[in-house]
């Protein structure tokens, strides 16, 4: 007779997925039906890549709530914004386009457009965003650059980029989720409820469907932000099932080789690993 519990089955399956690869995988997952949390090296700092943008968005929305920024502010796309940018569509467009701060935040999140990231981040300071993370409890998250240098080598030091932890990202997503109905959670984020609602909807608008999304039914709703770094791939989000939040997952691969022994690109396997972790949660988590 098999006496293994649902929790232990889920934990064993998650660990086996990580153990199958030679590279490092750090993750934190939370079953929102039970509140159980599972992790692997979840409190270790790791390159954040673009998952850092969720905290940038929340810091910007805090400034909006305080009246220091205006979502309707008009921003001119200048040629300088495209320098040292390797993601998004704006770098291919003609300078002179005018968009709102609201649209810049949306572009930063749903297409990970770093022209839009520059537009948003230039209205804040690096210290402001870093301090914001510390104030809301993201003690393992350190914002070090507006945009990381393109010339970074794959073996760069942690201190060369913004770093975070899987547990920090789960906490942030949990707080954004709670803030939809909890004034205390909204206050922790420093944002009015309506801006927390905007944040969640923006995360739900994500159009890049690799990582967490990749092995889930196509219509699955996910509020997420992924990332692409020189050392690996990463993704963090809230997964919905039957219209309700089901689980939160933050997964970070690191020290990923350029190619696996069979020739498969390392980034392909890193994204596949994140997808398998997400699918394991989908299959195993129960109330």
CSV table of N, CA and C in Angstrom, one decimal, residues 109-192:
chain,number,residue,atom,x,y,z
A,109,UNK,N,6.7,44.9,-18.9
A,109,UNK,CA,6.3,43.7,-18.3
A,109,UNK,C,5.9,42.7,-19.3
A,110,UNK,N,5.0,43.0,-20.3
A,110,UNK,CA,4.4,42.0,-21.1
A,110,UNK,C,5.3,41.6,-22.3
A,111,UNK,N,6.3,42.4,-22.7
A,111,UNK,CA,7.2,42.1,-23.7
A,111,UNK,C,8.7,42.2,-23.2
A,112,UNK,N,8.8,42.5,-22.0
A,112,UNK,CA,10.1,42.7,-21.4
A,112,UNK,C,11.0,43.7,-22.2
A,113,UNK,N,10.3,44.7,-22.7
A,113,UNK,CA,11.0,45.7,-23.6
A,113,UNK,C,11.9,46.6,-22.7
A,114,UNK,N,13.2,46.6,-22.9
A,114,UNK,CA,14.1,47.3,-22.1
A,114,UNK,C,14.2,48.8,-22.5
A,115,UNK,N,13.7,49.2,-23.6
A,115,UNK,CA,13.5,50.6,-23.9
A,115,UNK,C,12.4,51.1,-22.9
A,116,UNK,N,11.4,50.4,-22.8
A,116,UNK,CA,10.3,50.7,-21.8
A,116,UNK,C,10.9,50.7,-20.4
A,117,UNK,N,11.7,49.7,-20.1
A,117,UNK,CA,12.3,49.7,-18.7
A,117,UNK,C,13.1,50.9,-18.4
A,118,UNK,N,13.9,51.4,-19.4
A,118,UNK,CA,14.6,52.7,-19.2
A,118,UNK,C,13.7,53.8,-19.0
A,119,UNK,N,12.6,53.9,-19.7
A,119,UNK,CA,11.6,55.0,-19.6
A,119,UNK,C,11.0,55.0,-18.1
A,120,UNK,N,10.7,53.8,-17.6
A,120,UNK,CA,10.2,53.7,-16.3
A,120,UNK,C,11.3,54.0,-15.2
A,121,UNK,N,12.4,53.3,-15.4
A,121,UNK,CA,13.5,53.4,-14.3
A,121,UNK,C,14.1,54.8,-14.2
A,122,UNK,N,14.1,55.6,-15.3
A,122,UNK,CA,14.6,56.9,-15.3
A,122,UNK,C,13.8,57.9,-14.5
A,123,UNK,N,12.6,57.4,-14.1
A,123,UNK,CA,11.7,58.3,-13.3
A,123,UNK,C,11.8,57.9,-11.8
A,124,UNK,N,12.7,56.9,-11.6
A,124,UNK,CA,13.0,56.5,-10.2
A,124,UNK,C,14.5,56.6,-10.0
A,125,UNK,N,15.0,56.2,-8.9
A,125,UNK,CA,16.4,56.0,-8.7
A,125,UNK,C,16.7,54.6,-8.4
A,126,UNK,N,17.9,54.2,-8.6
A,126,UNK,CA,18.3,52.8,-8.3
A,126,UNK,C,18.2,52.6,-6.8
A,127,UNK,N,18.7,53.5,-6.0
A,127,UNK,CA,18.6,53.4,-4.6
A,127,UNK,C,17.1,53.3,-4.1
A,128,UNK,N,16.2,54.1,-4.8
A,128,UNK,CA,14.8,54.0,-4.4
A,128,UNK,C,14.2,52.7,-4.6
A,129,UNK,N,14.5,52.1,-5.7
A,129,UNK,CA,14.0,50.7,-6.0
A,129,UNK,C,14.6,49.7,-5.1
A,130,UNK,N,15.9,49.8,-4.9
A,130,UNK,CA,16.5,48.8,-4.0
A,130,UNK,C,16.0,48.9,-2.6
A,131,UNK,N,15.8,50.2,-2.1
A,131,UNK,CA,15.3,50.4,-0.8
A,131,UNK,C,13.8,49.9,-0.7
A,132,UNK,N,13.1,50.1,-1.7
A,132,UNK,CA,11.7,49.6,-1.7
A,132,UNK,C,11.6,48.1,-1.5
A,133,UNK,N,12.5,47.4,-2.2
A,133,UNK,CA,12.5,45.9,-2.0
A,133,UNK,C,12.8,45.6,-0.5
A,134,UNK,N,13.8,46.3,0.1
A,134,UNK,CA,14.1,46.0,1.4
A,134,UNK,C,12.9,46.3,2.4
A,135,UNK,N,12.2,47.4,2.1
A,135,UNK,CA,11.1,47.8,3.0
A,135,UNK,C,10.0,46.8,3.0
A,136,UNK,N,9.8,46.1,1.8
A,136,UNK,CA,8.6,45.2,1.8
A,136,UNK,C,9.1,43.8,2.1
A,137,UNK,N,10.3,43.6,2.5
A,137,UNK,CA,10.8,42.3,2.9
A,137,UNK,C,11.6,41.5,2.0
A,138,UNK,N,12.0,42.0,0.8
A,138,UNK,CA,12.8,41.3,-0.2
A,138,UNK,C,14.2,41.5,0.2
A,139,UNK,N,14.7,40.9,1.3
A,139,UNK,CA,16.0,41.1,1.8
A,139,UNK,C,17.1,40.5,0.9
A,140,UNK,N,16.8,39.6,0.1
A,140,UNK,CA,17.8,38.9,-0.8
A,140,UNK,C,17.8,39.5,-2.2
A,141,UNK,N,17.1,40.6,-2.4
A,141,UNK,CA,17.0,41.3,-3.7
A,141,UNK,C,17.9,42.6,-3.7
A,142,UNK,N,18.8,42.7,-4.7
A,142,UNK,CA,19.7,43.8,-4.8
A,142,UNK,C,19.7,44.4,-6.2
A,143,UNK,N,19.1,45.6,-6.4
A,143,UNK,CA,19.1,46.2,-7.7
A,143,UNK,C,20.5,46.9,-7.8
A,144,UNK,N,21.2,46.6,-8.9
A,144,UNK,CA,22.6,47.1,-9.0
A,144,UNK,C,22.7,48.0,-10.3
A,145,UNK,N,21.8,47.8,-11.3
A,145,UNK,CA,22.0,48.5,-12.6
A,145,UNK,C,20.6,48.8,-13.1
A,146,UNK,N,20.6,49.9,-13.9
A,146,UNK,CA,19.4,50.2,-14.7
A,146,UNK,C,19.2,49.1,-15.7
A,147,UNK,N,20.2,48.9,-16.6
A,147,UNK,CA,20.2,47.9,-17.6
A,147,UNK,C,21.5,47.2,-17.5
A,148,UNK,N,21.6,45.9,-17.3
A,148,UNK,CA,22.9,45.2,-17.2
A,148,UNK,C,23.7,45.3,-18.5
A,149,UNK,N,25.0,45.4,-18.5
A,149,UNK,CA,25.8,45.5,-19.7
A,149,UNK,C,25.7,44.3,-20.6
A,150,UNK,N,25.6,44.6,-21.9
A,150,UNK,CA,25.4,43.5,-22.9
A,150,UNK,C,26.7,42.6,-22.9
A,151,UNK,N,27.8,43.2,-22.6
A,151,UNK,CA,29.1,42.4,-22.8
A,151,UNK,C,29.4,41.5,-21.6
A,152,UNK,N,28.5,41.3,-20.7
A,152,UNK,CA,28.8,40.4,-19.6
A,152,UNK,C,29.1,39.0,-20.1
A,153,UNK,N,30.1,38.3,-19.4
A,153,UNK,CA,30.4,37.0,-19.8
A,153,UNK,C,29.5,36.0,-19.1
A,154,UNK,N,29.3,34.8,-19.6
A,154,UNK,CA,28.4,33.8,-19.0
A,154,UNK,C,28.8,33.4,-17.6
A,155,UNK,N,30.1,33.6,-17.2
A,155,UNK,CA,30.5,33.3,-15.9
A,155,UNK,C,30.7,34.5,-15.0
A,156,UNK,N,29.9,35.6,-15.3
A,156,UNK,CA,30.0,36.8,-14.5
A,156,UNK,C,29.7,36.6,-13.0
A,157,UNK,N,30.2,37.4,-12.2
A,157,UNK,CA,30.0,37.3,-10.8
A,157,UNK,C,28.6,37.8,-10.4
A,158,UNK,N,28.1,37.3,-9.3
A,158,UNK,CA,26.7,37.7,-8.9
A,158,UNK,C,26.6,39.2,-8.7
A,159,UNK,N,27.7,39.8,-8.2
A,159,UNK,CA,27.7,41.3,-8.0
A,159,UNK,C,27.7,42.1,-9.2
A,160,UNK,N,27.8,41.5,-10.4
A,160,UNK,CA,27.8,42.2,-11.7
A,160,UNK,C,26.4,42.5,-12.2
A,161,UNK,N,25.4,41.9,-11.5
A,161,UNK,CA,24.0,42.0,-12.0
A,161,UNK,C,23.0,42.2,-10.8
A,162,UNK,N,21.8,42.5,-11.1
A,162,UNK,CA,20.8,42.5,-10.0
A,162,UNK,C,20.5,41.1,-9.6
A,163,UNK,N,20.4,40.9,-8.3
A,163,UNK,CA,20.1,39.5,-7.8
A,163,UNK,C,18.9,39.5,-7.0
A,164,UNK,N,18.3,38.3,-6.9
A,164,UNK,CA,17.1,38.1,-6.1
A,164,UNK,C,17.1,36.7,-5.5
A,165,UNK,N,16.0,36.3,-4.9
A,165,UNK,CA,15.9,34.9,-4.4
A,165,UNK,C,14.5,34.4,-4.9
A,166,UNK,N,14.4,33.1,-5.0
A,166,UNK,CA,13.1,32.6,-5.4
A,166,UNK,C,12.0,32.9,-4.3
A,167,UNK,N,12.4,32.8,-3.1
A,167,UNK,CA,11.5,33.1,-2.0
A,167,UNK,C,11.0,34.5,-2.0
A,168,UNK,N,12.0,35.4,-2.3
A,168,UNK,CA,11.6,36.9,-2.4
A,168,UNK,C,10.5,37.1,-3.4
A,169,UNK,N,10.7,36.4,-4.6
A,169,UNK,CA,9.7,36.6,-5.7
A,169,UNK,C,8.3,36.0,-5.3
A,170,UNK,N,8.3,34.9,-4.7
A,170,UNK,CA,7.1,34.3,-4.2
A,170,UNK,C,6.4,35.2,-3.2
A,171,UNK,N,7.1,35.7,-2.3
A,171,UNK,CA,6.5,36.7,-1.3
A,171,UNK,C,5.9,37.9,-2.0
A,172,UNK,N,6.7,38.5,-3.0
A,172,UNK,CA,6.2,39.6,-3.7
A,172,UNK,C,4.9,39.3,-4.5
A,173,UNK,N,4.9,38.2,-5.2
A,173,UNK,CA,3.7,37.8,-5.9
A,173,UNK,C,2.5,37.5,-5.0
A,174,UNK,N,2.8,36.8,-3.9
A,174,UNK,CA,1.7,36.6,-2.9
A,174,UNK,C,1.1,37.9,-2.4
A,175,UNK,N,2.0,38.9,-2.1
A,175,UNK,CA,1.5,40.1,-1.6
A,175,UNK,C,0.7,40.9,-2.6
A,176,UNK,N,1.1,40.9,-3.9
A,176,UNK,CA,0.3,41.5,-4.9
A,176,UNK,C,-1.0,40.8,-5.0
A,177,UNK,N,-1.0,39.5,-5.0
A,177,UNK,CA,-2.3,38.7,-5.0
A,177,UNK,C,-3.2,39.1,-3.8
A,178,UNK,N,-2.6,39.1,-2.6
A,178,UNK,CA,-3.4,39.4,-1.4
A,178,UNK,C,-4.0,40.9,-1.5
A,179,UNK,N,-3.2,41.8,-2.1
A,179,UNK,CA,-3.6,43.2,-2.2
A,179,UNK,C,-4.8,43.4,-3.0
A,180,UNK,N,-5.3,42.4,-3.7
A,180,UNK,CA,-6.5,42.6,-4.5
A,180,UNK,C,-7.7,42.8,-3.6
A,181,UNK,N,-7.6,42.2,-2.4
A,181,UNK,CA,-8.7,42.3,-1.5
A,181,UNK,C,-8.3,42.7,-0.1
A,182,UNK,N,-7.0,42.8,0.2
A,182,UNK,CA,-6.5,43.1,1.6
A,182,UNK,C,-5.9,44.5,1.6
A,183,UNK,N,-6.5,45.4,2.4
A,183,UNK,CA,-5.9,46.7,2.5
A,183,UNK,C,-4.5,46.7,3.2
A,184,UNK,N,-4.3,45.7,4.1
A,184,UNK,CA,-3.0,45.5,4.8
A,184,UNK,C,-1.9,45.2,3.8
A,185,UNK,N,-2.3,44.3,2.8
A,185,UNK,CA,-1.3,43.9,1.8
A,185,UNK,C,-1.0,45.0,0.9
A,186,UNK,N,-2.0,45.8,0.5
A,186,UNK,CA,-1.8,47.0,-0.3
A,186,UNK,C,-0.9,48.0,0.4
A,187,UNK,N,-1.2,48.1,1.7
A,187,UNK,CA,-0.4,49.1,2.5
A,187,UNK,C,1.1,48.6,2.5
A,188,UNK,N,1.3,47.3,2.7
A,188,UNK,CA,2.7,46.8,2.7
A,188,UNK,C,3.4,47.2,1.4
A,189,UNK,N,2.7,47.1,0.3
A,189,UNK,CA,3.3,47.4,-1.0
A,189,UNK,C,3.4,48.9,-1.3
A,190,UNK,N,2.7,49.7,-0.4
A,190,UNK,CA,2.7,51.1,-0.5
A,190,UNK,C,1.8,51.6,-1.7
A,191,UNK,N,0.9,50.8,-2.2
A,191,UNK,CA,0.1,51.2,-3.3
A,191,UNK,C,-1.4,51.1,-3.0
A,192,UNK,N,-2.2,52.0,-3.6
A,192,UNK,CA,-3.7,51.9,-3.4
A,192,UNK,C,-4.1,50.6,-4.1
